[in-house]
Amino acid sequence: MSSDVRFTDFKSDKQPTWCPGCGDFGTMNGMMKALAETGNDPDNTFVVAGIGCSGKIGTYMHSYALHGVHGRALPVGIGVKLANPNLEVMVAGGDGDGYSIGAGHFVHAVRRNVDMSYVVMDNRIYGLTKGQASPTSRQDFETSTTPEGPQMPPVNPLALALASGATFIAQSFSSDSQRHAQIIQEAIEHNGFGFVNTYSPCVTFNDVDTYDYFRDSIVDLEEEGHDRTDREAAKEKILEGDREYMGVIYRDENSVPWEEREGLDRNMADIPDGAPDDAMDLVREFY
Amino acid sequence: MPEDLNWAIGGEAGDGIDSTGKIFAQALSRAGRHVFTSKDFASRIRGGYTAYKVRTSVDRVESVVDRLDILIALTERTIDENMDELHKGSVIIYDGERSTMQDVEVPEGMVGLSVPLQRLAEDAGGAIMANVVALGAACEVAQFPIENLDESLDKRFGDKGEAIVENNKEAARLGQQYVAEEYDHEFDYDLETTDADYVLLNGDEAIGMGALAAGCRFYSGYPITPATDVMEYLTGRIDQYGGKVVQAEDELSAINMALGAARAGARAMTATSGPGIDLMTETFGLVATTETPLVICDVMRSGPSTGMPTKQEQGDLNMALYGGHGEVPRFVVAPTSVSECFWKTVEAFNYAEKYQTPVFLVSDLALAVTEQTFPPEAFDMDEVEIERGKVVDEAEIDGWLNDKDQFQPHFPSADGISPRAFPGTTDGAHMTTGLEHDELGRRTEEEEVRIEQVDKRTQKVRTAREEEDWDYREFGDPGADTLVISWGSNEGAMREALGFLEDRGHDVRFISVPYIFPRPDLSDEIAAADDVIVVECNATGQFADVIEHDVLKRVQRVNKYDGVRFKADELASEIENTLTGVDSGSQEVTAE
Ligand SMILES: Cc1ncc(C[n+]2csc(CCOP(=O)(O)OP(=O)(O)O)c2C)c(N)n1
Ligand code: SF4
Ligand SMILES: [Mg+2]
């Protein structure tokens, strides 16, 4: 790892095609800054991206990366990390990717608590497919496929994480670039699954959850004097529901990642040229 | 034809049928006899009937047959279930003192041995040992020296303490003595022992062992019959080599975790059965376009949908060949025997890494649940070769960078194979995506690049066709006018069927094909034969379709889809009927 890594080293030579003003620009910049700030470089970093406008992040960043199928980014990231725990693994995707088609993986990735970070670029809409309701869309949010709104309460991702036993729960806002990068950095530094729900407004298809809305309503937990290690306090904040918090809501300082519990510390890529020396013992077991 | 004994124990699920059967099978194997086991799960009637069947001979046995010589019946229904296979002279051991067994009527001509299994077990220390009493009784009937049971009882109960082991040995002896003293019937059997040393394992275990031999370090899966044994075998054992088995939340996750591990450079694998393969399908294309080496194992069971989960079928061939939208380059390898499950797994990992493709390892329930004996040399670990393909390290990476110093994970080489840099390799950072991409892994829809990338992926298959041996396995009479072709587990039954057919005056050449794609070109072999019959366990003849397409000629088909594997004698009759034009009224489907 070289100490002179700058965040622009994590930029690929592809120019983003996001709509001008899209929240994803800020989200990505913060991720790159946080990676550089935590001493990582592109050669030891693996980024896994979902499918969606958000998922394009995998193609705009420079590192080892895989842009997979819709909703399955977390399992890929877990596989990478378990196979080589020396890598820095970061997974990013949209609210549909993470809380709808991939919701099952979210719950279990939180439970497994592998040491990696997961950034959900939450715009409360399906951007790539041009504006349908997402699992975080408001109940009365009218879209082409939900003319009266979804008529279901939105998922509370922070509560879902809490209920699944999360060791790190945070929320950020892409437009507050400094705080956003700080929060992502903390997620990377966390010893376990660092989950950040990042408000990344869609300027094209969501005229409700806009920059103005978030700017007006967001409350910074730093300013509230919230104790992030207090799970009860975190629970209260998360379940309040009618306030948009920013910051690290919960962090378990005693978190032990799954791979550490399981004693995984080797790079699984290293194998001998033939069967293991004692392999005939495997056969003899069947006597 | 082997001088064989066919033995079975049957009862309700939960009666310890499997473990009792396994003790007997192991005892035979340790005594230098060949063993071929099979299991009956659900029922022809209904409910929880289950049986463990053992065919044993001093010669190799490759199949089950339609004959049962000694049956331990723990329930009355066990006798009904096996009526077709029982014959005059069959011996049925049962506990006539049990209230549920008091009315058992042993059919005409068969020998019924009522042995107080439960009472004798209590005498030995506990009713729980009733099955072992029955094993002792069976030893007496088969004239199989009871000392041979001791080692298996040690193996099975050793961790429960000396006393338990001794009680079990005593239980077996009580059963043996009871038959010796109470019945002065002359039994026809005399189970010889030999000095040979065999190992006894099933196809799933062989796949697991092959994976370990091949350096597999990451396995992710979701439990499903009949693939779970692969996962259970690897659990714990893979850890000794620094690897891990991960039980994923579903098969979507399982295959994507394995993909992630493979991108990180690990030899990775997932195994499942029909319903799980369905869920994984979307990711096949991702594995293929990102050129990630991955072994995907499908241990087929009867479908469609939940089908008959504990029954045999070879119905997923088309799935393995064509599953996934778009055109997905892949290899499909199908082991034809338990030992081949081992070797084909080793090969699968090499193909996956050399050609950076998904490799489908297609096994089936018959292989998965069959325990078969082999000399240990059948798994000679010195023969295992590991070929990792074009992996480039830091020293070599410069040769694969473009003029902007970017690594090219999808570089269109002449052979279609690109360099691979494991994450962590300095200057190797690169992305890849399931979107069509250029040589750098960046999304593109440019026509020329699209064509270049599709062609390079196809070229890999072409290269593999030329570089590797895609041979078939051949048995029987090479000059015969009749050619039988099969794939997967039918090999064993067909090998034995050759003997029956020869006795009935039919010379047959038998080709067993382990490579489904790429596969051997059988044009000459088919042209040289008068009759060509393709044998498989499915209704429509999926492999026969493929062969017809290859050679542009109709073949005859023998199909079985009742959920039960072919038995050697039954298969011989099916082949004979096909040759003589007799409609057997069975499940044969003939192409028009
Ligand atoms: C299996 C599958 N179903 C549907 C799609 C189409 N699709 C692509 S992205 C997307 C939703 C994206 O929403 P979100 O995850 O919130 O990402 P955003 O575009 O808002 O960043 C859908 C439905 C797909 N690619 N794959
Ligand atoms: S559609 Fe919305 S989410 Fe997608 S790029 Fe445009 S602004 Fe961003
Ligand atoms: Mg979205």
Short mmCIF file of C-alpha atoms and ligand atoms in Angstrom, two decimals, chain A residues 17-25 52-54 56 123 125-131 200-206, ligand 2:
data_model
loop_
_atom_site.label_atom_id
_atom_site.label_comp_id
_atom_site.label_asym_id
_atom_site.label_seq_id
_atom_site.Cartn_x
_atom_site.Cartn_y
_atom_site.Cartn_z
CA THR A 17 -23.17 9.18 -17.65
CA TRP A 18 -25.35 9.99 -14.67
CA CYS A 19 -27.75 12.89 -15.20
CA PRO A 20 -26.17 16.19 -14.28
CA GLY A 21 -26.90 16.80 -10.61
CA CYS A 22 -27.51 13.13 -9.77
CA GLY A 23 -26.76 12.32 -6.15
CA ASP A 24 -24.60 9.39 -7.19
CA PHE A 25 -21.71 11.72 -8.11
CA GLY A 52 -29.12 0.33 -11.39
CA CYS A 53 -27.97 3.88 -12.03
CA SER A 54 -26.16 3.44 -8.73
CA LYS A 56 -22.70 2.08 -12.63
CA ASN A 123 -32.89 7.70 -4.07
CA ILE A 125 -36.91 5.32 -6.79
CA TYR A 126 -35.91 2.96 -9.55
CA GLY A 127 -33.73 5.29 -11.58
CA LEU A 128 -32.35 3.05 -14.29
CA THR A 129 -35.74 1.70 -15.32
CA LYS A 130 -37.04 5.27 -15.46
CA GLY A 131 -38.99 5.97 -12.36
CA SER A 200 -28.45 10.11 -3.21
CA PRO A 201 -31.29 12.10 -4.80
CA CYS A 202 -32.51 11.26 -8.28
CA VAL A 203 -33.05 14.63 -9.94
CA THR A 204 -34.86 13.15 -12.90
CA PHE A 205 -37.55 10.87 -11.50
CA ASN A 206 -38.07 11.78 -7.87
S1 SF4 C 2 -32.13 8.78 -13.47
FE1 SF4 C 2 -31.92 9.55 -11.42
S2 SF4 C 2 -30.61 8.09 -10.42
FE2 SF4 C 2 -30.39 7.77 -12.60
S3 SF4 C 2 -28.67 9.00 -13.19
FE3 SF4 C 2 -30.45 10.25 -13.52
S4 SF4 C 2 -30.66 11.34 -11.63
FE4 SF4 C 2 -29.30 9.70 -11.21
#
